[in-house]
Tab-separated table of C-alpha atoms and ligand atoms in Angstrom:
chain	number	residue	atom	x	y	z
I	1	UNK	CA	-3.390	11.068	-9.394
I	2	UNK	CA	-4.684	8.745	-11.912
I	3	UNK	CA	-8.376	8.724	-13.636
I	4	UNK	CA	-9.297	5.209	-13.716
I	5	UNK	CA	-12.089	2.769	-15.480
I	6	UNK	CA	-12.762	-0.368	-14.175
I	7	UNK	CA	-14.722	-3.606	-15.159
I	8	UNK	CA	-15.300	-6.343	-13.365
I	9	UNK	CA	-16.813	-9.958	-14.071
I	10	UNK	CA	-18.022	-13.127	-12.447
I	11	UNK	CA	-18.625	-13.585	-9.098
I	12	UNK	CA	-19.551	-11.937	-5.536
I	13	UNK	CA	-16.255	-12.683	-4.556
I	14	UNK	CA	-14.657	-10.377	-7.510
I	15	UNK	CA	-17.232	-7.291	-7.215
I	16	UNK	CA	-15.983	-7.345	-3.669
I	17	UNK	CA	-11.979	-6.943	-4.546
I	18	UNK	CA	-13.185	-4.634	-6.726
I	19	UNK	CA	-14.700	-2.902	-4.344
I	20	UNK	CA	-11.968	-3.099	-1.983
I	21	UNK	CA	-9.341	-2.153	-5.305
I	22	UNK	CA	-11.623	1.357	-5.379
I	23	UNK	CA	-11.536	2.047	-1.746
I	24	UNK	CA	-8.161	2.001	-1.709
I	25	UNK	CA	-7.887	3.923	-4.924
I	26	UNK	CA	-10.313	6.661	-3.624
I	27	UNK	CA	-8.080	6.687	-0.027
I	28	UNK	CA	-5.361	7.333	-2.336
I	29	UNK	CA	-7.110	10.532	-4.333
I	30	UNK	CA	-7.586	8.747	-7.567
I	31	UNK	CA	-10.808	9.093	-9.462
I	32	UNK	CA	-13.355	7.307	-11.411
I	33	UNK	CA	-14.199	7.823	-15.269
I	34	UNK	CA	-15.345	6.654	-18.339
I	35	UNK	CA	-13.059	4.558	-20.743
I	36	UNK	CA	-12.546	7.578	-22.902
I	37	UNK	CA	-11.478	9.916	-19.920
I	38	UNK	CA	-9.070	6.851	-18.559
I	39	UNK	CA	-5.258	6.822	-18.257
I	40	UNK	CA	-5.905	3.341	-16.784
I	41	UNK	CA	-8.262	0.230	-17.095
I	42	UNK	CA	-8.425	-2.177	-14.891
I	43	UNK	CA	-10.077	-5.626	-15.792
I	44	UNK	CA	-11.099	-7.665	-13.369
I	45	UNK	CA	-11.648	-11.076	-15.241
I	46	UNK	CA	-13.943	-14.189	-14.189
I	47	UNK	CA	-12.909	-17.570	-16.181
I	48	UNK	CA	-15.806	-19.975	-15.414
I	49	UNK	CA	-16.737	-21.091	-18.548
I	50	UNK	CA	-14.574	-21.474	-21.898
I	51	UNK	CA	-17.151	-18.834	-23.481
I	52	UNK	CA	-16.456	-16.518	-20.484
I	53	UNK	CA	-12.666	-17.115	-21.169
I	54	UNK	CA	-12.858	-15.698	-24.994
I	55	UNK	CA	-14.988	-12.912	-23.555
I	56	UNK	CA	-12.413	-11.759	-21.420
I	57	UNK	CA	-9.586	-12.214	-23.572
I	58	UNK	CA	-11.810	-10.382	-26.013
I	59	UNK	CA	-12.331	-7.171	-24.249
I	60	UNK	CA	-9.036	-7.068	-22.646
I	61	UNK	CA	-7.916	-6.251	-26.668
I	62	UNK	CA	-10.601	-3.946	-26.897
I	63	UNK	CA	-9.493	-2.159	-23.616
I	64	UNK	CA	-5.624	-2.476	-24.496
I	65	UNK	CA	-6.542	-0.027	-27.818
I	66	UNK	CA	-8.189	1.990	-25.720
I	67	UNK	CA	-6.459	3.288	-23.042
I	68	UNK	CA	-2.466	3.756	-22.144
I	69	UNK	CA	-2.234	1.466	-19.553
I	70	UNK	CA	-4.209	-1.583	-18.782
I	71	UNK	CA	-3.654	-3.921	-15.728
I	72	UNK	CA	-5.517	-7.592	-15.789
I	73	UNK	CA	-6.560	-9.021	-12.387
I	74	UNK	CA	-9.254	-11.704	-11.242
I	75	UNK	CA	-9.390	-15.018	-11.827
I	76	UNK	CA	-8.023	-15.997	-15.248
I	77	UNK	CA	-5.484	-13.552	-14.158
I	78	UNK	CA	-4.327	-15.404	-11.964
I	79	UNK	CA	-5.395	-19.117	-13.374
I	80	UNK	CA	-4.242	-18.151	-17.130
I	81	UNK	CA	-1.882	-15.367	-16.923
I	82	UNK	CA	0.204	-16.223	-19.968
I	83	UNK	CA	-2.985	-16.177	-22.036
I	84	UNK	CA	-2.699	-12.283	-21.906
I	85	UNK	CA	1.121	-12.489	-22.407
I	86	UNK	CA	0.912	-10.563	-25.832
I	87	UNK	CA	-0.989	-7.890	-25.086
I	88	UNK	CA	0.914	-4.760	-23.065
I	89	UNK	CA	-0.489	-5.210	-19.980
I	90	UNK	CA	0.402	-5.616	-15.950
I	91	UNK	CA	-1.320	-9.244	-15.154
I	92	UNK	CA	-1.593	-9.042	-11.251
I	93	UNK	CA	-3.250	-9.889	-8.105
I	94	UNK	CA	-5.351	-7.446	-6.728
I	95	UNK	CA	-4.067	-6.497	-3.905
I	96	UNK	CA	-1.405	-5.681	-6.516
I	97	UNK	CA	-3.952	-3.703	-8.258
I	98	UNK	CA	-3.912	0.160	-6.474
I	99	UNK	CA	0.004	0.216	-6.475
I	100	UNK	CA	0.247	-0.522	-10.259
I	101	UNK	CA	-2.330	2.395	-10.869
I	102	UNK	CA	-0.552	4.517	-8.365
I	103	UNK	CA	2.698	4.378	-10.709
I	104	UNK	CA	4.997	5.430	-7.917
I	105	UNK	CA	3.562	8.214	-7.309
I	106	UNK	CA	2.596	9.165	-3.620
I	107	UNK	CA	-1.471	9.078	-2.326
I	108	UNK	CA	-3.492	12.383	-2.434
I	109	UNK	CA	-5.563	13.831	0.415
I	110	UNK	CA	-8.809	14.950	-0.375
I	111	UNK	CA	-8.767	18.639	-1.347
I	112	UNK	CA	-10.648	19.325	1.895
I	113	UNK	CA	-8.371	16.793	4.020
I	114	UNK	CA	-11.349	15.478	6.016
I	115	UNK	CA	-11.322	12.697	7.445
I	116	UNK	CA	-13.245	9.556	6.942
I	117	UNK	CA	-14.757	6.739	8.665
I	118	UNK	CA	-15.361	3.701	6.927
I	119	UNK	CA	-16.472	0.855	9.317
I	120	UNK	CA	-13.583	1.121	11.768
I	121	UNK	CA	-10.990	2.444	9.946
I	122	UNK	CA	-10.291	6.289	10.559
I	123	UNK	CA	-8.585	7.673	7.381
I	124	UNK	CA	-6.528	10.523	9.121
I	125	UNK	CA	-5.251	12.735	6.117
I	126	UNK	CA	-2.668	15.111	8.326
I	127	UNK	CA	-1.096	17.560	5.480
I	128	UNK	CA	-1.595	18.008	1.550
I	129	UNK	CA	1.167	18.448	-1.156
I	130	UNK	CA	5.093	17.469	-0.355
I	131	UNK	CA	8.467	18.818	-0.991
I	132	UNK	CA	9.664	17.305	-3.439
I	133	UNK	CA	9.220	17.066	-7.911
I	134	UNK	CA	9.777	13.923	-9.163
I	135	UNK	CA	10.064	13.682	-12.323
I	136	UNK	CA	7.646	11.090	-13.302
I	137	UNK	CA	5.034	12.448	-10.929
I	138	UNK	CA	1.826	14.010	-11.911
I	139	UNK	CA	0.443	14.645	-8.754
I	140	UNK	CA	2.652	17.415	-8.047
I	141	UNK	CA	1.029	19.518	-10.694
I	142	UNK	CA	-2.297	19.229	-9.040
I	143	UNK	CA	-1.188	19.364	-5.607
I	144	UNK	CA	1.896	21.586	-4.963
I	145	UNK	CA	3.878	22.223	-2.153
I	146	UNK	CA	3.176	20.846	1.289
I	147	UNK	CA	0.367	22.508	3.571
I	148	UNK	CA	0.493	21.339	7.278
I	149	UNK	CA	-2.804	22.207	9.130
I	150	UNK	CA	-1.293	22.127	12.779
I	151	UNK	CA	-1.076	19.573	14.903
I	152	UNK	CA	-3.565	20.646	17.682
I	153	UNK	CA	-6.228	20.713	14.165
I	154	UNK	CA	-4.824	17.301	13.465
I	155	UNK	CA	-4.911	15.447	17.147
I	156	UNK	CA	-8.376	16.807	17.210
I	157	UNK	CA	-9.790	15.350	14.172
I	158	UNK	CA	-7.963	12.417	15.114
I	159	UNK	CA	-10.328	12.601	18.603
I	160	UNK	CA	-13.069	12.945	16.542
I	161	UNK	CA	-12.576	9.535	14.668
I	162	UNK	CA	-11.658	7.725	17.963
I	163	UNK	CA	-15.162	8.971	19.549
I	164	UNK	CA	-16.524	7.940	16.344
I	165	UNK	CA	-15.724	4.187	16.215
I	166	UNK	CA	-12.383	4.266	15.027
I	167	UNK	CA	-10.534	1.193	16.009
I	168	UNK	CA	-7.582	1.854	13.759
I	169	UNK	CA	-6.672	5.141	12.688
I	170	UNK	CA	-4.790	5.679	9.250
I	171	UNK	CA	-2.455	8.964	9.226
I	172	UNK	CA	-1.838	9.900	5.434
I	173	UNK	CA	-0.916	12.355	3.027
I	174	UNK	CA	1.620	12.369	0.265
I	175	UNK	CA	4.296	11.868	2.311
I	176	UNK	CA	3.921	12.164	5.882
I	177	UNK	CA	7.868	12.612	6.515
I	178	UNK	CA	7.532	16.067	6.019
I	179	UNK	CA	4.734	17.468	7.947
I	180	UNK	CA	5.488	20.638	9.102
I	181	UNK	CA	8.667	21.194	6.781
I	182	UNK	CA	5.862	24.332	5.482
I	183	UNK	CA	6.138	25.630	9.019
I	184	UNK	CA	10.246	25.361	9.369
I	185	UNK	CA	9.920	22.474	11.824
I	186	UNK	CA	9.857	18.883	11.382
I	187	UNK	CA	6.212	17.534	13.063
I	188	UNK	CA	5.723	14.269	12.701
I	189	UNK	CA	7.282	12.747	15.679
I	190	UNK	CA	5.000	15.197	18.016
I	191	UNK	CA	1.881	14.587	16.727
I	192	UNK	CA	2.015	10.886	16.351
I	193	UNK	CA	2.960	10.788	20.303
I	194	UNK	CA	-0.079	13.386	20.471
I	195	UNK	CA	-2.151	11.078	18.391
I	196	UNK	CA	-0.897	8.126	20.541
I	197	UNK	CA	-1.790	9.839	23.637
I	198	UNK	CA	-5.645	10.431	23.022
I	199	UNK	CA	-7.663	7.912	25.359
I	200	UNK	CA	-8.904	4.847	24.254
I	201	UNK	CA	-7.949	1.282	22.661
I	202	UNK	CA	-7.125	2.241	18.726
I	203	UNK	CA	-4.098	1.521	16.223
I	204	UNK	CA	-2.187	3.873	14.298
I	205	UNK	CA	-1.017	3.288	11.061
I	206	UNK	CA	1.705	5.854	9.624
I	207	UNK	CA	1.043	6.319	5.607
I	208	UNK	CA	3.633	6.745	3.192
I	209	UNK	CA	6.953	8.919	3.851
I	210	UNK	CA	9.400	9.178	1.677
I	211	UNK	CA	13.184	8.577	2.888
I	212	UNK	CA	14.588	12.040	1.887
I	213	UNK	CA	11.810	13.418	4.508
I	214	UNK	CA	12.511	10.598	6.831
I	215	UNK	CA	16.043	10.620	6.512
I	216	UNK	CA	16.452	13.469	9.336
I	217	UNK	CA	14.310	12.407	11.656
I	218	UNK	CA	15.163	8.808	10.980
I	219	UNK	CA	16.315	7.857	15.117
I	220	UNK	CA	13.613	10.435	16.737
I	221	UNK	CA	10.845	8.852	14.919
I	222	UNK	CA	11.731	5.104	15.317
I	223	UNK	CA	12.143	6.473	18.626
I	224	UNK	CA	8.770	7.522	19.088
I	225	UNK	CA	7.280	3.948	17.208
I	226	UNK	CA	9.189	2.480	20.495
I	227	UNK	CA	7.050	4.156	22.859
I	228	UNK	CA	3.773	4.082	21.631
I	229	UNK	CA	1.931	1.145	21.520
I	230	UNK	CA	-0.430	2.213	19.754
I	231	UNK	CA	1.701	2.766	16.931
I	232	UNK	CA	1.951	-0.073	14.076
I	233	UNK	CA	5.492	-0.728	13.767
I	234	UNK	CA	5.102	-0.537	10.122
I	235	UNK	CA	6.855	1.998	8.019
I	236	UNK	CA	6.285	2.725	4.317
I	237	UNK	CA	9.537	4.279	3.114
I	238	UNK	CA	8.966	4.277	-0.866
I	239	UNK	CA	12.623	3.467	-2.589
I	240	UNK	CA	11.898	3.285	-6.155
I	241	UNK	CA	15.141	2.002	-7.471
I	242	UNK	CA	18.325	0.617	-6.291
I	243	UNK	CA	20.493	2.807	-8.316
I	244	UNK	CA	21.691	6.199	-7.218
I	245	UNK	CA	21.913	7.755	-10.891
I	246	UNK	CA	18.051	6.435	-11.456
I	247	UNK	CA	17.185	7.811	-8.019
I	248	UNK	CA	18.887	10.996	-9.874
I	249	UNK	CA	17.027	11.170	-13.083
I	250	UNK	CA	13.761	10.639	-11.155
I	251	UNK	CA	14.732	13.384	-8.936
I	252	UNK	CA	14.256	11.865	-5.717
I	253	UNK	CA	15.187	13.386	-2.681
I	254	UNK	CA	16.921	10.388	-1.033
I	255	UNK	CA	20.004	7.921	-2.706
I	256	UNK	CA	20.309	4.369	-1.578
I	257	UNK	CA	22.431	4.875	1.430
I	258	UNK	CA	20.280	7.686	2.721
I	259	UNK	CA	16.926	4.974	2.238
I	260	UNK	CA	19.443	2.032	3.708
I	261	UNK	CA	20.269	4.353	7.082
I	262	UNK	CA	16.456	4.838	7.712
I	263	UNK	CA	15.800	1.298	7.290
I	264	UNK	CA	18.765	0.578	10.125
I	265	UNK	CA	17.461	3.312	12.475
I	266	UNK	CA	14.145	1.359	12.688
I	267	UNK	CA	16.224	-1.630	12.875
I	268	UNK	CA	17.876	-0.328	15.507
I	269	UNK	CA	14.895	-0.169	17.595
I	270	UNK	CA	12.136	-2.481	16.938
I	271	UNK	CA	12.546	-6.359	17.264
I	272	UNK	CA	9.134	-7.302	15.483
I	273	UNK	CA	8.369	-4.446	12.375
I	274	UNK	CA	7.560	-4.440	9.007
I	275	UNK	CA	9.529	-2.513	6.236
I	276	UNK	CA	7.105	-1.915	3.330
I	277	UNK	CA	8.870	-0.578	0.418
I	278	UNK	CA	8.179	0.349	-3.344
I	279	UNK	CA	10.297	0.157	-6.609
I	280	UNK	CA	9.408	1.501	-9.927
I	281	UNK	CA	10.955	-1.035	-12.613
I	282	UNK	CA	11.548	0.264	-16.816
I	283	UNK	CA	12.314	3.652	-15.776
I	284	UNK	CA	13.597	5.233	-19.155
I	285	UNK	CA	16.646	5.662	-18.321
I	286	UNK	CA	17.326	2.117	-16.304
I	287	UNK	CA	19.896	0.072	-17.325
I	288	UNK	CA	20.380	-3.695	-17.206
I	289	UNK	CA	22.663	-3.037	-14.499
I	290	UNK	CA	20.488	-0.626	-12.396
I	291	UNK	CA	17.851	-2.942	-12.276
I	292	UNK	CA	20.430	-5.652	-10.461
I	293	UNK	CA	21.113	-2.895	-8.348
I	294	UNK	CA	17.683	-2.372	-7.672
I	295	UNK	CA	17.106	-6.580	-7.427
I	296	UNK	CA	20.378	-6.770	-4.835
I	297	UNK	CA	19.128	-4.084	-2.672
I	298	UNK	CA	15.801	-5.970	-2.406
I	299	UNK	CA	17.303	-9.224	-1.862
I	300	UNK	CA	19.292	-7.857	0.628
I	301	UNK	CA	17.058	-5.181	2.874
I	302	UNK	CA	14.141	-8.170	2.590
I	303	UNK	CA	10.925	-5.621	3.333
I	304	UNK	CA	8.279	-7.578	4.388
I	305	UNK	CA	6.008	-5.793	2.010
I	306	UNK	CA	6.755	-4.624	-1.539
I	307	UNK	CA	5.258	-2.751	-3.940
I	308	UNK	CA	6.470	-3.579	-7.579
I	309	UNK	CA	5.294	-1.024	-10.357
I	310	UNK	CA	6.122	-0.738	-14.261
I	311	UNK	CA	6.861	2.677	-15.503
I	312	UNK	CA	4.266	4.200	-17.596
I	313	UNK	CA	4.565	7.342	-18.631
I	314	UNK	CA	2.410	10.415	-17.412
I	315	UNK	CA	1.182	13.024	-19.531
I	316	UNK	CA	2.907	16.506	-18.943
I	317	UNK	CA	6.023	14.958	-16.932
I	318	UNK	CA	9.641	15.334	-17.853
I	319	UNK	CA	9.760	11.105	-17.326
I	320	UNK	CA	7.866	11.300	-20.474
I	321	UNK	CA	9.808	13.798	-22.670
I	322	UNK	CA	12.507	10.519	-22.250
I	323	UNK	CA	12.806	8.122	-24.791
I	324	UNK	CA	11.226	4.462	-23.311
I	325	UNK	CA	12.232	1.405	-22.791
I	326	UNK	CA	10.538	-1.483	-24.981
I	327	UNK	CA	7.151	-2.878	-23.312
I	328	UNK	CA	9.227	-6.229	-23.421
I	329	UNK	CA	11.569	-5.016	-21.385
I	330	UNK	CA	9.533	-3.120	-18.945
I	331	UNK	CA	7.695	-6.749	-18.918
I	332	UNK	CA	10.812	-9.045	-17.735
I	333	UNK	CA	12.047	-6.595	-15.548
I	334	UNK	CA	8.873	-6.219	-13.476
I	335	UNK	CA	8.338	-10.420	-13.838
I	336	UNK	CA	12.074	-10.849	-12.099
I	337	UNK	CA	11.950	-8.388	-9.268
I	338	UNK	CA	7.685	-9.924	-8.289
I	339	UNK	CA	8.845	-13.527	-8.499
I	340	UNK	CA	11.871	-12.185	-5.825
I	341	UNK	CA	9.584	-9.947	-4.141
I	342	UNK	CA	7.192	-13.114	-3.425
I	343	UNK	CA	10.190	-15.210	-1.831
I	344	UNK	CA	11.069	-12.448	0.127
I	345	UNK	CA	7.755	-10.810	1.437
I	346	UNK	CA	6.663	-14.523	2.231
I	347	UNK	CA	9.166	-14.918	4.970
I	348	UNK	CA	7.180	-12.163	7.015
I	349	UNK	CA	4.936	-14.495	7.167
I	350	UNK	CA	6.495	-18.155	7.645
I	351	UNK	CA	7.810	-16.488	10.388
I	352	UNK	CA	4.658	-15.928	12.287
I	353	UNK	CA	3.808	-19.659	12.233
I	354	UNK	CA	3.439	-21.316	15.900
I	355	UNK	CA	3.608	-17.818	17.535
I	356	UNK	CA	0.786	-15.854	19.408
I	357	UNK	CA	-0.065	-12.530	18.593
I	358	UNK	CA	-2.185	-10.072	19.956
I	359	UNK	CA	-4.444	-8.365	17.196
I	360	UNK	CA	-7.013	-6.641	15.835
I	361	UNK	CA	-9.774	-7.497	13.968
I	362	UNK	CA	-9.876	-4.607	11.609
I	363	UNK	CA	-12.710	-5.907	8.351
I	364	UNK	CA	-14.537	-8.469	7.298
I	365	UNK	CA	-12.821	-10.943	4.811
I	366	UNK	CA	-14.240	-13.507	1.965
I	367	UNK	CA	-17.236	-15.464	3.495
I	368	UNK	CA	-17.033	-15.796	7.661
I	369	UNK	CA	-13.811	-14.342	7.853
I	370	UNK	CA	-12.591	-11.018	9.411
I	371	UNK	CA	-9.046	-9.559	8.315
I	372	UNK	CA	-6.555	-8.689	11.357
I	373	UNK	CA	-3.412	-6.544	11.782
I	374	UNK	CA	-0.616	-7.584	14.633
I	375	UNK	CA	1.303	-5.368	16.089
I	376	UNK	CA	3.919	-4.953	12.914
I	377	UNK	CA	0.865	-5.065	10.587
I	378	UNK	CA	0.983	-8.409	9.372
I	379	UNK	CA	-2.006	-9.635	7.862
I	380	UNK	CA	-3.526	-12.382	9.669
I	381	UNK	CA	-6.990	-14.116	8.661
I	382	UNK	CA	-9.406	-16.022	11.094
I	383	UNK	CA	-12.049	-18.350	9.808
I	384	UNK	CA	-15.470	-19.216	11.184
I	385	UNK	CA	-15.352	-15.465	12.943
I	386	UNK	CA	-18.925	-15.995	13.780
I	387	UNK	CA	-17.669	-19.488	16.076
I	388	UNK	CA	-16.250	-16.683	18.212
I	389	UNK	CA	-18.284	-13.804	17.947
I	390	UNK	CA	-15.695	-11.476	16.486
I	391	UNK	CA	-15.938	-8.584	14.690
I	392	UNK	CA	-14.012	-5.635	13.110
I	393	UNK	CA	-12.835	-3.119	16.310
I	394	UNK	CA	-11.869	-6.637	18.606
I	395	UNK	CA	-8.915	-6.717	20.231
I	396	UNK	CA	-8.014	-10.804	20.338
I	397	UNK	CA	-5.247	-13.735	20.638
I	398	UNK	CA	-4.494	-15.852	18.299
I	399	UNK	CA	-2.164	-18.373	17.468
I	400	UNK	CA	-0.983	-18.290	14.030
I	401	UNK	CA	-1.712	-21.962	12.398
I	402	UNK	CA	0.217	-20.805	8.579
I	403	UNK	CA	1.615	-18.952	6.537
I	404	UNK	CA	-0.168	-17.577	2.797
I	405	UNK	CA	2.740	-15.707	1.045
I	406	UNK	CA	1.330	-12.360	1.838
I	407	UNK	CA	-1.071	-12.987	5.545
I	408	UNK	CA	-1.146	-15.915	7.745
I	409	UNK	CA	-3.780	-18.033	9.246
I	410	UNK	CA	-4.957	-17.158	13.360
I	411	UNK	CA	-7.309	-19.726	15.599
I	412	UNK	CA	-8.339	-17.470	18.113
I	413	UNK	CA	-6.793	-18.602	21.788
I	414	UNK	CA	-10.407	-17.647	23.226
I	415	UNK	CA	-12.111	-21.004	22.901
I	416	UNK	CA	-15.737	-20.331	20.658
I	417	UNK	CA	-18.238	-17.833	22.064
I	418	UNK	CA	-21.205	-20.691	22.599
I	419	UNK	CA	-24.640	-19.247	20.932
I	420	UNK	CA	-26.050	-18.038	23.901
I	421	UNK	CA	-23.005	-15.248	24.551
I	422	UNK	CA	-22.885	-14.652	21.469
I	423	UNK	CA	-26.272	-13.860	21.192
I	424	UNK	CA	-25.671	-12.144	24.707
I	425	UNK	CA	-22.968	-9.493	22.826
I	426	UNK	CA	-25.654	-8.698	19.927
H	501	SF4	S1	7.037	13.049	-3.403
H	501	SF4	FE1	7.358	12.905	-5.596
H	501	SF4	S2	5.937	11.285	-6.257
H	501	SF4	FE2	5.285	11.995	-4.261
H	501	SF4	S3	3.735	13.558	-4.684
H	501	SF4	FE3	5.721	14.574	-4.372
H	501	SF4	S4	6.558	14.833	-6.426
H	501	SF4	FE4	4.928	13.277	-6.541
């Protein structure tokens, strides 16, 4: 759970990634502060003008002095990374943003676990705390060990959000593979058929669950992804590293093999899924040749999503009482394995190109644009949405038209709504 500042410059456009970067924050338990309370700032930079330039270069210094961590995103991020190449700080994109703050560490329900509706999007918190105590996590301190309301409190809250609007529903907690495991029996599987069953046209995402949870239920609950529709086939099995004695020192509660047998179970059973994975790169104790173990295993498992995050340290976690690695390193580790994780995560979506897929049309995106999800949760963008009438909570056909490294392009197969029916569905 981090305590986060944020700043952001220029444009409509930027205030709303960062307004998107604090949902997604907030969905993920982290809080809002000032600069002095911070453990992170996040700078989210506009380059228009050369004046505007020195400005942000200016108080990205100020803001490196400041805090422990800073991450740099916006537009000169992205136009002019190197010019923030000597300062110590993560230079990213923003949807890069929330798992860089995040440090590895797994999303926090609410205290109260209610859930939320936030245009169509259900946020479905199921259980609080987890099972395990990894040893860079700070999280654990404030959350303990897993509670598991049951799942007849759970598929009813879930009712709740689908009466409410809820087009997609997103089941979280800090790591959903072990729901129940407070109760002696391993839930999961049961109430995402339960969830699945409720009447009504919705999604259902599955948050995070760690592989050591996963790892035992591994065939039962690709099993149950087969059945249900409903379900995303999109699984977010957080590795962390490619080497077994780093998995050790963080105290995870999976090795590779044990993450590699999950990933084969799902393999197994779905044709069309998406494998979205995390690694932690500059753990203290990685050494050049854990972090090609951790580079092969990406190469070779190729998730179609990837979340890449530098080790910083946490205040009041054993990860801490280790002795670093040099920011430089941290630095050229986490370049390598995000120029690899591009190549990789990019052929999820050249893949897509000249099929049709059946989506749904879950927010609105930049200008008249609405954001979908297919059936594996692949990103896919439409343009001119208002040609067609479409909104967030559709259910439409597209064809995909191209591929953008991390969504696609989608001309609906509906020919435009002409003014009159659209005005007709107002
Ligand atoms: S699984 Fe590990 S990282 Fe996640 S909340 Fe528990 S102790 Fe923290």
């Amino acid at each position: 759970m981090a305590r986060y500042h944020i700043e952001t410059y220029g444009c409509t456009s930027n205030r709303g990634e960062s307004r998107e970067i604090e949902r997604r924050l907030r969905d993920a338990g982290h809080h809002r502060v000032p600069l002095d309370a911070a453990d992170v700032a996040i700078l989210n930079t506009c380059t228009v003008v050369e004046k505007t330039e020195r400005n942000m270069l200016r108080r990205a210094k100020e803001l490196e002095a400041e805090v422990a961590d800073l991450v740099v995103t916006g537009c000169m991020a992205l136009a002019q990374g190197e010019e923030f190449a000597d300062l110590d700080a993560q230079v990213l994109h923003w949807e890069d943003v929330p798992a860089a703050v995040t440090n590895g560490e797994c999303p926090t329900t609410t205290p109260d676990a209610e859930p939320i509706l936030d245009g169509v999007v259900g946020i479905l918190p199921i259980a609080r705390g987890c099972m395990s105590n990894c040893s860079y996590c700070i999280t654990k301190h404030a959350t303990g060990r897993i509670d598991s309301p049951s799942v007849e409190e759970n598929v009813r809250k879930a009712e709740a959000l689908v009466h409410a609007g809820a087009t997609e529903l997103r089941v979280t907690g800090q790591d959903t593979g072990v729901y129940g495991w407070d109760e002696g029996e391993r839930k999961l599987p049961e109430l995402l058929d339960r969830i699945c069953d409720i009447d009504g046209e919705f999604r259902v995402r599955l948050g995070m669950a760690n592989p050591g949870g996963v790892h035992g239920i591994r065939e039962e609950l690709a099993d149950t992804f087969a059945r249900n529709e409903k379900l995303y086939d999109f699984i977010h099995l957080p590795v962390q590293s490619g080497s077994d004695d780093v998995l050790a020192d963080m105290r995870r509660q999976h090795r590779v093999e044990k993450f590699r047998e999950c990933v084969a179970a799902f393999d197994d059973r779905l044709d069309h899924w998406t494998l979205s994975t995390d690694f932690i790169v500059g753990f203290p104790t990685e050494t050049p040749a854990d972090h090609e173990r951790s580079m092969e295993l990406l190469a070779d498992v190729r998730p179609e999503k990837v979340n890449v995050t530098r080790f910083s340290k946490r205040p009041n976690t054993d990860a801490a009482e280790m002795k670093g690695l040099g920011g430089q390193t941290k630095k050229d580790r986490s370049k390598a394995m995000s120029e690899l994780k591009m190549d990789v995560v990019s052929e999820a979506y050249d893949e897509l190109v000249g099929t049709r897929r059946e989506v749904l049309v879950v927010e609105e995106g930049h200008g008249d644009s609405v954001k979908c999800r297919d059936s594996a949760y692949r990103q896919i963008v439409v343009q001119n949405a208002s040609d067609y009438g479409i909104e967030p909570g559709d259910f439409i056909e597209v064809d995909v038209t191209g591929g953008e490294r991390v969504y696609a392009f989608g001309t609906p197969v509906a020919a435009p709504a002409d003014s009159e029916e659209v005005a007709a569905a107002d």
